[in-house]
Tab-separated table of C-alpha atoms in Angstrom:
chain	number	residue	atom	x	y	z
A	1	UNK	CA	-1.913	-12.929	-7.365
A	2	UNK	CA	0.601	-14.194	-4.863
A	3	UNK	CA	4.376	-14.102	-4.669
A	4	UNK	CA	6.620	-17.149	-4.499
A	5	UNK	CA	6.736	-16.414	-0.745
A	6	UNK	CA	2.936	-16.649	-0.525
A	7	UNK	CA	2.281	-12.932	0.037
A	8	UNK	CA	-0.615	-11.276	-1.817
A	9	UNK	CA	0.257	-8.461	-4.221
A	10	UNK	CA	-1.836	-5.301	-3.991
A	11	UNK	CA	-2.234	-3.717	-7.430
A	12	UNK	CA	-5.521	-1.824	-7.144
A	13	UNK	CA	-5.253	1.654	-8.625
A	14	UNK	CA	-1.685	1.062	-9.803
A	15	UNK	CA	-0.079	0.358	-13.159
A	16	UNK	CA	1.213	-3.212	-13.279
A	17	UNK	CA	4.274	-4.376	-15.214
A	18	UNK	CA	4.366	-8.151	-15.603
A	19	UNK	CA	7.855	-9.166	-16.709
A	20	UNK	CA	8.523	-12.675	-18.040
A	21	UNK	CA	12.129	-13.732	-17.459
A	22	UNK	CA	14.418	-16.766	-17.413
A	23	UNK	CA	17.883	-17.230	-15.971
A	24	UNK	CA	19.291	-18.297	-19.370
A	25	UNK	CA	17.974	-15.114	-21.058
A	26	UNK	CA	20.789	-12.539	-21.279
A	27	UNK	CA	18.495	-9.600	-22.192
A	28	UNK	CA	16.279	-10.535	-19.216
A	29	UNK	CA	19.278	-10.240	-16.900
A	30	UNK	CA	20.101	-6.833	-18.416
A	31	UNK	CA	16.560	-5.576	-17.753
A	32	UNK	CA	16.543	-6.519	-14.064
A	33	UNK	CA	18.312	-3.366	-12.774
A	34	UNK	CA	15.973	-1.157	-14.848
A	35	UNK	CA	12.890	-2.951	-13.515
A	36	UNK	CA	14.246	-2.841	-9.946
A	37	UNK	CA	14.694	0.921	-10.276
A	38	UNK	CA	11.192	1.372	-11.729
A	39	UNK	CA	9.666	-0.684	-8.924
A	40	UNK	CA	11.435	1.364	-6.251
A	41	UNK	CA	11.058	4.841	-7.713
A	42	UNK	CA	7.432	4.943	-8.882
A	43	UNK	CA	4.687	4.724	-6.253
A	44	UNK	CA	1.982	4.220	-8.879
A	45	UNK	CA	3.749	1.238	-10.507
A	46	UNK	CA	3.958	-2.361	-9.336
A	47	UNK	CA	6.513	-4.591	-11.076
A	48	UNK	CA	6.149	-8.367	-10.819
A	49	UNK	CA	8.154	-11.129	-12.424
A	50	UNK	CA	7.084	-14.431	-13.934
A	51	UNK	CA	9.582	-17.242	-14.406
A	52	UNK	CA	9.131	-18.321	-18.021
A	53	UNK	CA	10.294	-21.884	-17.345
A	54	UNK	CA	7.618	-22.630	-14.679
A	55	UNK	CA	10.253	-24.124	-12.390
A	56	UNK	CA	9.617	-25.240	-8.800
A	57	UNK	CA	9.386	-22.331	-6.348
A	58	UNK	CA	12.686	-23.102	-4.536
A	59	UNK	CA	14.529	-23.048	-7.892
A	60	UNK	CA	12.818	-19.809	-8.962
A	61	UNK	CA	13.669	-18.236	-5.586
A	62	UNK	CA	17.346	-19.082	-6.059
A	63	UNK	CA	17.425	-17.867	-9.654
A	64	UNK	CA	15.678	-14.585	-8.771
A	65	UNK	CA	18.230	-13.976	-6.014
A	66	UNK	CA	21.117	-14.798	-8.347
A	67	UNK	CA	19.779	-12.352	-10.950
A	68	UNK	CA	19.304	-9.634	-8.312
A	69	UNK	CA	15.527	-9.407	-8.785
A	70	UNK	CA	14.192	-7.144	-6.028
A	71	UNK	CA	10.560	-6.983	-7.208
A	72	UNK	CA	8.035	-9.723	-6.345
A	73	UNK	CA	8.006	-12.904	-8.431
A	74	UNK	CA	4.633	-14.561	-8.938
A	75	UNK	CA	4.043	-18.094	-7.707
A	76	UNK	CA	1.993	-18.996	-10.785
A	77	UNK	CA	1.740	-17.723	-14.316
A	78	UNK	CA	-1.089	-15.270	-15.001
A	79	UNK	CA	-1.326	-16.175	-18.721
A	80	UNK	CA	-4.676	-15.221	-20.162
A	81	UNK	CA	-5.612	-13.069	-17.174
A	82	UNK	CA	-5.645	-9.910	-19.296
A	83	UNK	CA	-6.641	-11.579	-22.563
A	84	UNK	CA	-3.017	-11.953	-23.616
A	85	UNK	CA	-1.313	-15.236	-24.539
A	86	UNK	CA	1.787	-16.577	-22.843
A	87	UNK	CA	4.776	-14.939	-24.545
A	88	UNK	CA	6.954	-16.825	-27.029
A	89	UNK	CA	9.879	-14.394	-26.829
A	90	UNK	CA	11.895	-13.227	-23.823
A	91	UNK	CA	11.977	-10.800	-22.280
A	92	UNK	CA	8.342	-9.800	-22.555
A	93	UNK	CA	6.616	-7.272	-20.316
A	94	UNK	CA	2.858	-6.755	-20.155
A	95	UNK	CA	1.687	-3.300	-19.112
A	96	UNK	CA	-1.635	-3.364	-17.285
A	97	UNK	CA	-3.539	-0.118	-16.684
A	98	UNK	CA	-4.553	0.991	-13.190
A	99	UNK	CA	-8.105	-0.165	-13.980
A	100	UNK	CA	-6.833	-3.720	-14.583
A	101	UNK	CA	-7.103	-3.656	-18.379
A	102	UNK	CA	-4.259	-4.635	-20.716
A	103	UNK	CA	-2.519	-1.632	-22.287
A	104	UNK	CA	0.531	-2.878	-24.163
A	105	UNK	CA	3.012	-5.735	-24.559
A	106	UNK	CA	6.710	-4.942	-24.843
A	107	UNK	CA	8.625	-7.729	-26.592
A	108	UNK	CA	12.389	-7.955	-26.463
A	109	UNK	CA	14.883	-6.044	-24.339
A	110	UNK	CA	13.796	-2.605	-23.159
A	111	UNK	CA	15.874	0.322	-21.948
A	112	UNK	CA	14.657	2.685	-19.209
A	113	UNK	CA	13.509	5.175	-21.847
A	114	UNK	CA	11.434	2.452	-23.560
A	115	UNK	CA	9.575	1.713	-20.317
A	116	UNK	CA	9.015	5.437	-19.671
A	117	UNK	CA	7.577	5.932	-23.162
A	118	UNK	CA	5.311	2.885	-22.850
A	119	UNK	CA	3.982	4.076	-19.486
A	120	UNK	CA	2.743	7.433	-20.836
């Protein structure tokens, strides 16, 4: 997995949260500060974003900045990587265990407490 800037993302031994977002999605925008805080406060968690609209990288870069996304955004969609389909509803967050296996899919807006409960 690589970011929109071309950097590789190291996830080995860490829990991965894969958040699908779009600029037009109000609940997605509301989740950004929660996901930013999770990404910064938990050493064993890596948060990455996926632009739902599959827009060109320069557009995604601008939208991520406008939304205040501080976690890495993937350059390509990982759909199917963990045996899970591309989401139909936004926001959607996939939780991937530290061993790389799918654990859970959170559909719809999540509060900080929802993420904490899902990560247990």
